[in-house]
PDB file of C-alpha atoms and ligand atoms in Angstrom:
ATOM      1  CA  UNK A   1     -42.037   2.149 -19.986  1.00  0.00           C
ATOM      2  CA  UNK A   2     -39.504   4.252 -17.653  1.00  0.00           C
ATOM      3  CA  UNK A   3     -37.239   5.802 -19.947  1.00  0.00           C
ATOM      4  CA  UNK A   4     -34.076   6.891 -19.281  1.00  0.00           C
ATOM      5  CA  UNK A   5     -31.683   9.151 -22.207  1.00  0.00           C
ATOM      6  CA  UNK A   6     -27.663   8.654 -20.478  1.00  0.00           C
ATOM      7  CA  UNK A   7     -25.011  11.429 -22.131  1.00  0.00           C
ATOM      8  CA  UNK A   8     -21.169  11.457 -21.256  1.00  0.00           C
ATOM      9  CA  UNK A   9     -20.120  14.654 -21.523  1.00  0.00           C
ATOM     10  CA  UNK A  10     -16.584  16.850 -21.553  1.00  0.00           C
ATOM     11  CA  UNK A  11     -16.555  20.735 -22.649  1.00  0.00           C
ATOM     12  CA  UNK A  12     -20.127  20.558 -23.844  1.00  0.00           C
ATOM     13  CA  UNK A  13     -20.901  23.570 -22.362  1.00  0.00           C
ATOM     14  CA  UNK A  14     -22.477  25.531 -26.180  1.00  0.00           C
ATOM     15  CA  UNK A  15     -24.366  22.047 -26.879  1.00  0.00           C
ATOM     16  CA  UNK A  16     -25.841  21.111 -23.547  1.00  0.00           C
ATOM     17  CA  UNK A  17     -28.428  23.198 -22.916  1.00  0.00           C
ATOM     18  CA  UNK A  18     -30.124  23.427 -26.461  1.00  0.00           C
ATOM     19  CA  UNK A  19     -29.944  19.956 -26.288  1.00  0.00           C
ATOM     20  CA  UNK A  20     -31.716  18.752 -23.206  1.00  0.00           C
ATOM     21  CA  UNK A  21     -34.239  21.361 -24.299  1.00  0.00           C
ATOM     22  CA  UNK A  22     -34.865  19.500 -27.414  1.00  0.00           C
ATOM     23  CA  UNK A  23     -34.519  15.998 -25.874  1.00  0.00           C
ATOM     24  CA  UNK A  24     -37.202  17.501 -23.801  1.00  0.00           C
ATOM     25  CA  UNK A  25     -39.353  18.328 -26.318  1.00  0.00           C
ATOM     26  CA  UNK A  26     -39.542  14.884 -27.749  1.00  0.00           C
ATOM     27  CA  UNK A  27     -41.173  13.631 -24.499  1.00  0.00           C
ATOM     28  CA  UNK A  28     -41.837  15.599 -21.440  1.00  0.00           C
ATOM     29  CA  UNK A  29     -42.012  12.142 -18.968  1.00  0.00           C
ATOM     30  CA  UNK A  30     -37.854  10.866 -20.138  1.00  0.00           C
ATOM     31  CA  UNK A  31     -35.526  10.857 -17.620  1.00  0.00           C
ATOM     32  CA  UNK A  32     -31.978  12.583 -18.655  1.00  0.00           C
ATOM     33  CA  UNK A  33     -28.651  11.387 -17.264  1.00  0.00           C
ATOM     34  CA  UNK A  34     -25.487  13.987 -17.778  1.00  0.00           C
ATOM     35  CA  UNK A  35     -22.435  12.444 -16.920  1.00  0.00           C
ATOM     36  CA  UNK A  36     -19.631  14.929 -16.942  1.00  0.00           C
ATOM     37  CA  UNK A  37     -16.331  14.295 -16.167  1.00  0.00           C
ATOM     38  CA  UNK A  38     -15.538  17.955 -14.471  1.00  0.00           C
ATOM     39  CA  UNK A  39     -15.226  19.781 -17.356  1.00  0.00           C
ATOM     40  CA  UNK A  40     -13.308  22.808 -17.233  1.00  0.00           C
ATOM     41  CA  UNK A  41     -15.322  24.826 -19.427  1.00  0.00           C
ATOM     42  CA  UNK A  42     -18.237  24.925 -16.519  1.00  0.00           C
ATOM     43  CA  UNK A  43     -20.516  21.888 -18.632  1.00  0.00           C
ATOM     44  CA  UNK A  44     -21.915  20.380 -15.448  1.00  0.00           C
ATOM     45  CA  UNK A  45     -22.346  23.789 -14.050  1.00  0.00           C
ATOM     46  CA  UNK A  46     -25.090  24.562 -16.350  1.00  0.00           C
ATOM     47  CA  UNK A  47     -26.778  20.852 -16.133  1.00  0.00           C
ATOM     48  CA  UNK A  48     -27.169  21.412 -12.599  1.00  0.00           C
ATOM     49  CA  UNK A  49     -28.546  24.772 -13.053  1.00  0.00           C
ATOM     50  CA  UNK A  50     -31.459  22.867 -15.244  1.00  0.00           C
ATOM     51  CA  UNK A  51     -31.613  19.940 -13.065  1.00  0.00           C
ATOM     52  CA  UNK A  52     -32.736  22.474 -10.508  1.00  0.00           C
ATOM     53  CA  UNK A  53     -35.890  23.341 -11.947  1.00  0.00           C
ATOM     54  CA  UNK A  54     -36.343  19.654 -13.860  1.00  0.00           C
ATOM     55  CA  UNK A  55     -36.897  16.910 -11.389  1.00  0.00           C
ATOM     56  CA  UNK A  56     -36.389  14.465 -14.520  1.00  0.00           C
ATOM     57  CA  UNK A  57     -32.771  15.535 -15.621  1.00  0.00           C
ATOM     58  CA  UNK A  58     -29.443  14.646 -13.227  1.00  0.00           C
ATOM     59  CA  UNK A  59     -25.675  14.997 -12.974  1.00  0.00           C
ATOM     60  CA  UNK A  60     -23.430  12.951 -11.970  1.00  0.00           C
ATOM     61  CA  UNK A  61     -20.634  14.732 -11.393  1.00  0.00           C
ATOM     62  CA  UNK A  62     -17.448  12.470 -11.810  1.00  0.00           C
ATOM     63  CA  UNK A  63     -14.000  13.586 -10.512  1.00  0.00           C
ATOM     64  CA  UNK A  64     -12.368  10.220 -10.931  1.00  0.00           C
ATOM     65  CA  UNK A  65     -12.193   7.425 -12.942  1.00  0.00           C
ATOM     66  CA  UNK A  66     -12.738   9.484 -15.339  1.00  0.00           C
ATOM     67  CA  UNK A  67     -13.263   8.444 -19.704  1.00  0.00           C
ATOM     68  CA  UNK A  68     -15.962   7.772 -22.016  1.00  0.00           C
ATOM     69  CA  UNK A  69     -16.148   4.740 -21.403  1.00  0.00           C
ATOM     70  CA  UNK A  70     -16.372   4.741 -17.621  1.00  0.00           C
ATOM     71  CA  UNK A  71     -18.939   7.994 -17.575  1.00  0.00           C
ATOM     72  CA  UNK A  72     -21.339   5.563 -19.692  1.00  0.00           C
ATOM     73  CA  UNK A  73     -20.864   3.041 -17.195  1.00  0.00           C
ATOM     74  CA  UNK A  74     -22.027   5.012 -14.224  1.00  0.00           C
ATOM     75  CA  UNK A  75     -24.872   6.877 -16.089  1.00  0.00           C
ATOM     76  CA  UNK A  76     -26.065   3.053 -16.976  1.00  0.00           C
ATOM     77  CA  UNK A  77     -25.730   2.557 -13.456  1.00  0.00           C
ATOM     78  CA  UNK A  78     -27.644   4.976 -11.882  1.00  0.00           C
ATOM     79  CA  UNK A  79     -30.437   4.335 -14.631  1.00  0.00           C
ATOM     80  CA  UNK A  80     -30.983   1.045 -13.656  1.00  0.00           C
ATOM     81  CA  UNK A  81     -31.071   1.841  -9.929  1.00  0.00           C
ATOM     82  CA  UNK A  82     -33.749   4.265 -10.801  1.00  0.00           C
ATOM     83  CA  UNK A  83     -35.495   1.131 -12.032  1.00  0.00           C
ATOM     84  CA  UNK A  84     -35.301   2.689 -16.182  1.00  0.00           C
ATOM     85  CA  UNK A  85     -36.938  -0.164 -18.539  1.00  0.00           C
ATOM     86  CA  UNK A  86     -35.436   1.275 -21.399  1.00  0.00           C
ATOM     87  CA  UNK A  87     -31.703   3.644 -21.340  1.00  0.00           C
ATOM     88  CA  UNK A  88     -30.794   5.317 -24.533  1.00  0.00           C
ATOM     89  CA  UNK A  89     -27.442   6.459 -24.795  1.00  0.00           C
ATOM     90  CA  UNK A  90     -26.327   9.403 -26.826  1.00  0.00           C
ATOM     91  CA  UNK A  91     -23.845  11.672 -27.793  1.00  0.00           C
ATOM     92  CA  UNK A  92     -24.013  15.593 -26.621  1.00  0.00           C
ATOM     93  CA  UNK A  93     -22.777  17.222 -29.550  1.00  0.00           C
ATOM     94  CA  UNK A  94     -26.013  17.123 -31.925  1.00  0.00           C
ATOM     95  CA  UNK A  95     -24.139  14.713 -34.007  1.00  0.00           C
ATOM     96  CA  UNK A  96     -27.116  12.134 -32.856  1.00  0.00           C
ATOM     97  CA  UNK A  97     -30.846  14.151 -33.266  1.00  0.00           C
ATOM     98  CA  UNK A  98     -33.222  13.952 -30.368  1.00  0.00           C
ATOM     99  CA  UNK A  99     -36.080  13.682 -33.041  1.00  0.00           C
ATOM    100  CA  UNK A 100     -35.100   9.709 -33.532  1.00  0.00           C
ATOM    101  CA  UNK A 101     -35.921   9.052 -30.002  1.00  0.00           C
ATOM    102  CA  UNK A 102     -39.548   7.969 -30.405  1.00  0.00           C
ATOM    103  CA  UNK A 103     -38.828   5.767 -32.987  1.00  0.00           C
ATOM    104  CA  UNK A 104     -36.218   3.770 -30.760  1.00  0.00           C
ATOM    105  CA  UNK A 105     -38.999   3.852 -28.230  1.00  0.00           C
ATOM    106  CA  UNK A 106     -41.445   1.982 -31.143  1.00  0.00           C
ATOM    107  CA  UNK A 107     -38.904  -0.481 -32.230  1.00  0.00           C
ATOM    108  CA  UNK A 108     -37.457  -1.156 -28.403  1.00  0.00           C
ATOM    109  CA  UNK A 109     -40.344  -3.118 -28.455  1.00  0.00           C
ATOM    110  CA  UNK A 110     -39.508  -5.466 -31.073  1.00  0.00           C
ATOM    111  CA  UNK A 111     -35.730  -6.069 -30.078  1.00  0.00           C
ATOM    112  CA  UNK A 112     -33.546  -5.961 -27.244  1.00  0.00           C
ATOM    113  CA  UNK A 113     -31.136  -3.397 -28.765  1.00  0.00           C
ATOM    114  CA  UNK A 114     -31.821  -0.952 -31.108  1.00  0.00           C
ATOM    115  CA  UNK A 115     -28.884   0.706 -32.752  1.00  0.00           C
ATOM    116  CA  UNK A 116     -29.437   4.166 -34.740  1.00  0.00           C
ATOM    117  CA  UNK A 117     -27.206   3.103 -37.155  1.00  0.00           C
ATOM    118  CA  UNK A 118     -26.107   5.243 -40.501  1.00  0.00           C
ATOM    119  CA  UNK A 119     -25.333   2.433 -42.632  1.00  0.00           C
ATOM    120  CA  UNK A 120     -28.922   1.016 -43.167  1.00  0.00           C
ATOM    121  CA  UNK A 121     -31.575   2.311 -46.056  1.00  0.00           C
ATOM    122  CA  UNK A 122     -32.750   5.888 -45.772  1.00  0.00           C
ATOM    123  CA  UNK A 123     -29.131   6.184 -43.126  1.00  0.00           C
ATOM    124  CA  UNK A 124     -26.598   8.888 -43.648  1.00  0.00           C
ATOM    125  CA  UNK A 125     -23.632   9.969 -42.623  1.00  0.00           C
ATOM    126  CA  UNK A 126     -23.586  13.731 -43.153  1.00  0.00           C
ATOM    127  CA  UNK A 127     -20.160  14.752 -42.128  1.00  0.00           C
ATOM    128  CA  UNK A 128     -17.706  16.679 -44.674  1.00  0.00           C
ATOM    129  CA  UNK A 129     -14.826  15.154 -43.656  1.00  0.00           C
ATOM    130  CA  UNK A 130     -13.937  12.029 -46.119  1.00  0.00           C
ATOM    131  CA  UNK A 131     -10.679  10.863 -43.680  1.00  0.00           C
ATOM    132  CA  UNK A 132     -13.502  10.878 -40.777  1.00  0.00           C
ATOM    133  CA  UNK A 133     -16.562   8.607 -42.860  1.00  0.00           C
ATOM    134  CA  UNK A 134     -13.345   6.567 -43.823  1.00  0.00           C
ATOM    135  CA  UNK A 135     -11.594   5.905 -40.431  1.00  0.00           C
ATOM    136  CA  UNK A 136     -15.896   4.794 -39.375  1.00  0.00           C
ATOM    137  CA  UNK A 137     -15.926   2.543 -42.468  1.00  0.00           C
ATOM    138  CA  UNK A 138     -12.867   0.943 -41.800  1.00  0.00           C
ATOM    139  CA  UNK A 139     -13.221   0.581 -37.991  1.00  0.00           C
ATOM    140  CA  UNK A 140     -16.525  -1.042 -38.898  1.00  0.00           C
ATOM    141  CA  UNK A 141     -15.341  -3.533 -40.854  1.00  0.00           C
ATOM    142  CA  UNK A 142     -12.501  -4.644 -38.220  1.00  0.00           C
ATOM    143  CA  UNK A 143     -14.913  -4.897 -35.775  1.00  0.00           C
ATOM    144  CA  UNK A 144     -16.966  -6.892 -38.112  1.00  0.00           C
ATOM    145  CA  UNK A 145     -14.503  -9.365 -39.064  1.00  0.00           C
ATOM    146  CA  UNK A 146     -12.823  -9.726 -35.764  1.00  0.00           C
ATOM    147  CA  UNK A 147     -15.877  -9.714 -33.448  1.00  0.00           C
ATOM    148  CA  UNK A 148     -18.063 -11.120 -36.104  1.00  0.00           C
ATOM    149  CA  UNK A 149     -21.020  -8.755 -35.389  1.00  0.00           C
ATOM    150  CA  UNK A 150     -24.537  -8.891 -37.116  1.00  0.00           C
ATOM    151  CA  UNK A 151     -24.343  -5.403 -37.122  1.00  0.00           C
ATOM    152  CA  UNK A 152     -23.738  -2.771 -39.974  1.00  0.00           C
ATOM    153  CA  UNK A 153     -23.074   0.570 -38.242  1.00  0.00           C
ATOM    154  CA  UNK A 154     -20.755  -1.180 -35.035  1.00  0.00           C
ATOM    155  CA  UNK A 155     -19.467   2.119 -34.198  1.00  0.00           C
ATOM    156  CA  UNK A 156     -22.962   4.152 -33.390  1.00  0.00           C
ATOM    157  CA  UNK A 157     -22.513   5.060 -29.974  1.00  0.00           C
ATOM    158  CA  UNK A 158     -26.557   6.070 -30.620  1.00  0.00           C
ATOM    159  CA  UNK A 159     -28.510   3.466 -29.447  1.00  0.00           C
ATOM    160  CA  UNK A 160     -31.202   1.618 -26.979  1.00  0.00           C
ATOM    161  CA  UNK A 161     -30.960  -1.162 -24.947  1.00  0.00           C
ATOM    162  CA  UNK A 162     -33.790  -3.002 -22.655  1.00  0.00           C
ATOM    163  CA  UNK A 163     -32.554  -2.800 -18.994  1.00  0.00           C
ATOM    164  CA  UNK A 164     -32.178  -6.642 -19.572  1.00  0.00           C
ATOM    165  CA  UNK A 165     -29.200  -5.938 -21.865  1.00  0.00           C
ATOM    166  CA  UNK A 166     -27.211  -3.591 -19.088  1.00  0.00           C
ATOM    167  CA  UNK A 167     -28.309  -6.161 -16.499  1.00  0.00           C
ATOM    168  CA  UNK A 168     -26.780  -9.104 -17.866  1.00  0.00           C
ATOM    169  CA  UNK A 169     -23.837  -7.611 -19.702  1.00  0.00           C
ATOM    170  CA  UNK A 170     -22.346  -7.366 -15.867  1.00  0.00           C
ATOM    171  CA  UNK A 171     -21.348  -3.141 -15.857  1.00  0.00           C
ATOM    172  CA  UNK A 172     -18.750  -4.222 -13.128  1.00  0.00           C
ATOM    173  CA  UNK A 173     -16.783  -5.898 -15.423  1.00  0.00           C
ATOM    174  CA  UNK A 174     -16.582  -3.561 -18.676  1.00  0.00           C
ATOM    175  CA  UNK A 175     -13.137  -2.792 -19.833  1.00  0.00           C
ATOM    176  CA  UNK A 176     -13.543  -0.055 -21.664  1.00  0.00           C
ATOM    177  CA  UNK A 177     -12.461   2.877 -19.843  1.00  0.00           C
ATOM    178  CA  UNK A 178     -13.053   4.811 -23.340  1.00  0.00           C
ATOM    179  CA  UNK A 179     -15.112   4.693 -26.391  1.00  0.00           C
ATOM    180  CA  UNK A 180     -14.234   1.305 -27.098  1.00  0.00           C
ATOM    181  CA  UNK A 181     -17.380   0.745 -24.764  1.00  0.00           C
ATOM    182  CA  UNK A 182     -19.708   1.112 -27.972  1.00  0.00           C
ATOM    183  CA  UNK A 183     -18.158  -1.936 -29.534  1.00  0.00           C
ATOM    184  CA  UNK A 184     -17.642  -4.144 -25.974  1.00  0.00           C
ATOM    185  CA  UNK A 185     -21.617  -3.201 -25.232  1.00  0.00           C
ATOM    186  CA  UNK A 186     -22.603  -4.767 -28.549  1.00  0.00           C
ATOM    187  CA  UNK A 187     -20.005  -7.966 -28.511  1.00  0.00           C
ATOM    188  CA  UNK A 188     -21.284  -8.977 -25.212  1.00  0.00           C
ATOM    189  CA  UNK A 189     -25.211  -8.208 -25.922  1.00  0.00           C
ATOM    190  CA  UNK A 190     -24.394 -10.014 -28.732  1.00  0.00           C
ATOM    191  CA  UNK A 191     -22.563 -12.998 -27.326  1.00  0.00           C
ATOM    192  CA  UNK A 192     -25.636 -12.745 -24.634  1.00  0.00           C
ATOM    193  CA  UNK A 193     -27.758 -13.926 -27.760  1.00  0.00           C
ATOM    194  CA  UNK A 194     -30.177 -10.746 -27.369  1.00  0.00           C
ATOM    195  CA  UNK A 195     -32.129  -9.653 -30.393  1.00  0.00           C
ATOM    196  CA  UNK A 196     -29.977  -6.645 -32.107  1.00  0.00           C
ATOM    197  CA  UNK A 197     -32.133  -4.214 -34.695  1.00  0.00           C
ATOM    198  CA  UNK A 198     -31.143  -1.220 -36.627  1.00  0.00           C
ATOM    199  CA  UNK A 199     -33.120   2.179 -37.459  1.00  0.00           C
ATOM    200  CA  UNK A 200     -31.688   4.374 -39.761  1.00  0.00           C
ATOM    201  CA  UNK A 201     -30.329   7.610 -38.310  1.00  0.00           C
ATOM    202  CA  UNK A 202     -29.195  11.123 -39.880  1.00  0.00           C
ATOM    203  CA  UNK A 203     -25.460  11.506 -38.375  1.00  0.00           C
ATOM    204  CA  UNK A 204     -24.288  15.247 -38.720  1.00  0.00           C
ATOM    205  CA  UNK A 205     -21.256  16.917 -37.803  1.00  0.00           C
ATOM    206  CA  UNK A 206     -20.532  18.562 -34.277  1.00  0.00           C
ATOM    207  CA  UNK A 207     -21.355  22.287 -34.701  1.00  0.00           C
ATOM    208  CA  UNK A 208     -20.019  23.228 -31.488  1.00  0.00           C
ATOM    209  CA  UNK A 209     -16.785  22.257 -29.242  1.00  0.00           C
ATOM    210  CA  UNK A 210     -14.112  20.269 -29.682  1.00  0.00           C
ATOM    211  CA  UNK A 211     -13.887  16.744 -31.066  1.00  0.00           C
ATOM    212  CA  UNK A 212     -12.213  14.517 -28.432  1.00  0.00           C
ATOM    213  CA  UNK A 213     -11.179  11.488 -31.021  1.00  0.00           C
ATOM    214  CA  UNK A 214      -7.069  11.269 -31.789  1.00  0.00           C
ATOM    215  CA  UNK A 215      -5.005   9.077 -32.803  1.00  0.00           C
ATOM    216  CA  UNK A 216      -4.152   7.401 -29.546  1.00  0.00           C
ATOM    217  CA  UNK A 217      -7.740   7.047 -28.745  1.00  0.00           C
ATOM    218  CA  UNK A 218      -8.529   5.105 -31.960  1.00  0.00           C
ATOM    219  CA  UNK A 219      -5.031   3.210 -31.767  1.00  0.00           C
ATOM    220  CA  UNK A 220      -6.426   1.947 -28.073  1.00  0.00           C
ATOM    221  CA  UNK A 221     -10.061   1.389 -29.414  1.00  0.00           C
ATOM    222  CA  UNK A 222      -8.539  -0.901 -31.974  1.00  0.00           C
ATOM    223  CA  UNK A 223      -6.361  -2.622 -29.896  1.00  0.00           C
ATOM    224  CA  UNK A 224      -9.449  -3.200 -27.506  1.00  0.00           C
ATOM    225  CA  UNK A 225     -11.225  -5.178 -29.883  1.00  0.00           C
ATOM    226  CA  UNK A 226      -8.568  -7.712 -30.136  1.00  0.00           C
ATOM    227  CA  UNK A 227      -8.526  -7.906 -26.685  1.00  0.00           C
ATOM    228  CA  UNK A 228     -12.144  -8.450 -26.306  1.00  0.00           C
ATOM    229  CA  UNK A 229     -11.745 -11.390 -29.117  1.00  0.00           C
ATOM    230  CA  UNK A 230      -8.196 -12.940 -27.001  1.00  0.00           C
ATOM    231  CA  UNK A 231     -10.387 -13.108 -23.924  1.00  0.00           C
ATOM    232  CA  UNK A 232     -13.286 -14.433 -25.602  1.00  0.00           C
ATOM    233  CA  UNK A 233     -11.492 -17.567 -27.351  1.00  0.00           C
ATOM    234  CA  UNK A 234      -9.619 -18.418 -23.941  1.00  0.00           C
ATOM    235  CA  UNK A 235     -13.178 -18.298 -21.973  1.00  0.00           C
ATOM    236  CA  UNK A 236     -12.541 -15.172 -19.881  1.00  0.00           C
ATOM    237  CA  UNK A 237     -14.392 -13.124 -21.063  1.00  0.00           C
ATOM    238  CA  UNK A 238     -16.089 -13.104 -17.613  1.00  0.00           C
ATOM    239  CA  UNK A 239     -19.821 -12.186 -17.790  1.00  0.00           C
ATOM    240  CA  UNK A 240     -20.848 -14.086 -20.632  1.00  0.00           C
ATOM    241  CA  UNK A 241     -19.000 -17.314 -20.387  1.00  0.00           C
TER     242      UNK A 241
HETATM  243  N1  LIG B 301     -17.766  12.029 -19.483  1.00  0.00           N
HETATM  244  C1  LIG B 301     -16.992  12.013 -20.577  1.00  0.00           C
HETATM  245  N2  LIG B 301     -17.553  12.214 -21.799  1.00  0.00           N
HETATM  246  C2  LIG B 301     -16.743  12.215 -22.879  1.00  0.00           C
HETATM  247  C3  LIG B 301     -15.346  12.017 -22.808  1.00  0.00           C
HETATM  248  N3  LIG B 301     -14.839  12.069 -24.075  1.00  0.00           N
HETATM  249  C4  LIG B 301     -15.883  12.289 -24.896  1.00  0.00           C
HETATM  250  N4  LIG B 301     -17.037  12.398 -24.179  1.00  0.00           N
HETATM  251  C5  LIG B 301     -18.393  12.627 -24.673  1.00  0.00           C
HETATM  252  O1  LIG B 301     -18.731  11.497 -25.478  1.00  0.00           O
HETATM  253  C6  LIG B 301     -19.484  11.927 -26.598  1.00  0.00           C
HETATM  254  C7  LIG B 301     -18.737  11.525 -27.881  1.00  0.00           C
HETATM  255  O2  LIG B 301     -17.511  12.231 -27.958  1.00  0.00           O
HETATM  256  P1  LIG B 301     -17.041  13.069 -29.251  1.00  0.00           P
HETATM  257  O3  LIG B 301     -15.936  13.976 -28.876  1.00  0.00           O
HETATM  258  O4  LIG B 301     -18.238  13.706 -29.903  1.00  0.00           O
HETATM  259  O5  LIG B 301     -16.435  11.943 -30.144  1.00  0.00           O
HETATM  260  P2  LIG B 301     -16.674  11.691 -31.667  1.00  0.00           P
HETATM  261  O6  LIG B 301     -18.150  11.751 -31.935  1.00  0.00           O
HETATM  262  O7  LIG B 301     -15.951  10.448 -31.987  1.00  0.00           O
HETATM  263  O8  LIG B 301     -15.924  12.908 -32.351  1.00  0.00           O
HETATM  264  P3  LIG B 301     -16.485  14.318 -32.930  1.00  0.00           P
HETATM  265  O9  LIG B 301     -17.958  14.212 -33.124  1.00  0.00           O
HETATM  266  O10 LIG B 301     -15.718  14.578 -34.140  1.00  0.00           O
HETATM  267  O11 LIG B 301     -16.217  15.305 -31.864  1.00  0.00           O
HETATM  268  C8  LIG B 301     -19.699  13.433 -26.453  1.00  0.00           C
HETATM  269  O12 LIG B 301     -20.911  13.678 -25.795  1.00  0.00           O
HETATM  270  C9  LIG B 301     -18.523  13.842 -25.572  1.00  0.00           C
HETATM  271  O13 LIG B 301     -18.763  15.017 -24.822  1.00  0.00           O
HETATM  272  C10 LIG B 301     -14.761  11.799 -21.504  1.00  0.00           C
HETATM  273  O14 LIG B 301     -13.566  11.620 -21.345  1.00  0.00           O
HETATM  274  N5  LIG B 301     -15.634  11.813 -20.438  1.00  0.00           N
HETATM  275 MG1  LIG B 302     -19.218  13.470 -31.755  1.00  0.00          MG
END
């Protein structure tokens, strides 16, 4: 099974290297995607430095176009032109632990996506901040009730899909620019009828950098998710209908 790990990445420059080191670790054959949007603090500097002396890790180096959203996009992209059978998607900041990657790689087998989710037995969400576990319970729930997801962690952005899930989702035609992308991946997988399981994951704070979530971000993230239900009840939603 090629496996591919994607990461979108801005100012990651104290969490980057430790992590690919540790990603490593877990499985010396995976195939690591950085997809940096030019950060000013030198992040893709340093991948490209390791990708120098690790045929199996790449940067994409994005200068336009740039978001989230859109960095995930391309980093799926290139994956699947590399012919990946399996892409897992993570965050850089250690908030999502490279030791849960071999279990995805177990229960990829099963389903078509597997989300590490923190709201399942045995999951945890380990951050201090009450305001932040609130503003994840409540977005959950929207998305829930508006998108009527199976899904009890919607907002992981930790997760694994089977390259038939990025095929048939149609990446030219994602809207999400931003991190809305984790809930517009899993409506259309989902309205796709694929087979959506979920592991229970250890979700810790970011140590290092800066947190890139503010209130416009989730304002737009929340309107996205009406939009994505608007376009879906008039039939134009385009890749799935
Ligand atoms: N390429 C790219 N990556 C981004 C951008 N914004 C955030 N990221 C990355 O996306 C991942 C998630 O972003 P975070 O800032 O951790 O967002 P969060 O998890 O909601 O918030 P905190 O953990 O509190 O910081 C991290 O790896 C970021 O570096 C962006 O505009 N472009
Ligand atoms: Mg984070």
């Amino acid at each position: 099974m090629k496996t591919f790990v994607t990461i979108p990445t801005f100012n990651e420059s104290k969490n980057i290297e430790p992590l690919l080191r540790e990603i490593r670790s877990q499985d010396p054959e995976i195939n690591i995607v950085v997809a940096d949007d030019d950060s000013p603090d030198g992040t893709w500097r340093i991948v490209e430095e390791i990708s120098k002396r690790d045929p199996r890790v790449f940067l994409l180096r994005r200068t336009s176009n740039k978001g989230r959203g859109s960095a995930g996009v391309d980093a799926f992209r290139f994956a699947l032109q590399k012919e990946a059978d399996v892409v897992i998607e993570m965050d850089a900041d250690f908030s999502h632990d490279p030791k849960h990657i071999p279990r995805f790689l177990e229960k990829i087998r099963e389903c078509d996506l597997v989300i590490g989710s923190r709201a399942v037995s045995h999951g945890q969400d380990r951050r201090k901040s009450r305001l932040r576990k609130w503003i994840t319970h409540f977005s959950t729930f929207y998305t829930r009730l508006i998108l009527g997801l199976p899904v009890r962690d919607c907002n992981s952005g930790y997760r694994c899909f089977r390259r038939e899930v990025l095929e048939a989702v149609n990446l030219d035609t994602i809207l999400s620019t931003g991190p809305s992308i984790v809930q517009e991946l899993l409506f259309k997988a989902h309205l796709h009828g694929f087979s959506i399981c979920e592991i229970a994951i250890v979700f810790i704070e970011r140590e290092a950098g800066e947190s890139k979530l503010n209130l416009k971000r989730l304002f737009q993230g929340f309107l996205m998710i009406l939009r994505l239900k608007v376009l879906h009840l008039l039939g134009r939603l385009k890749d799935s209908e």
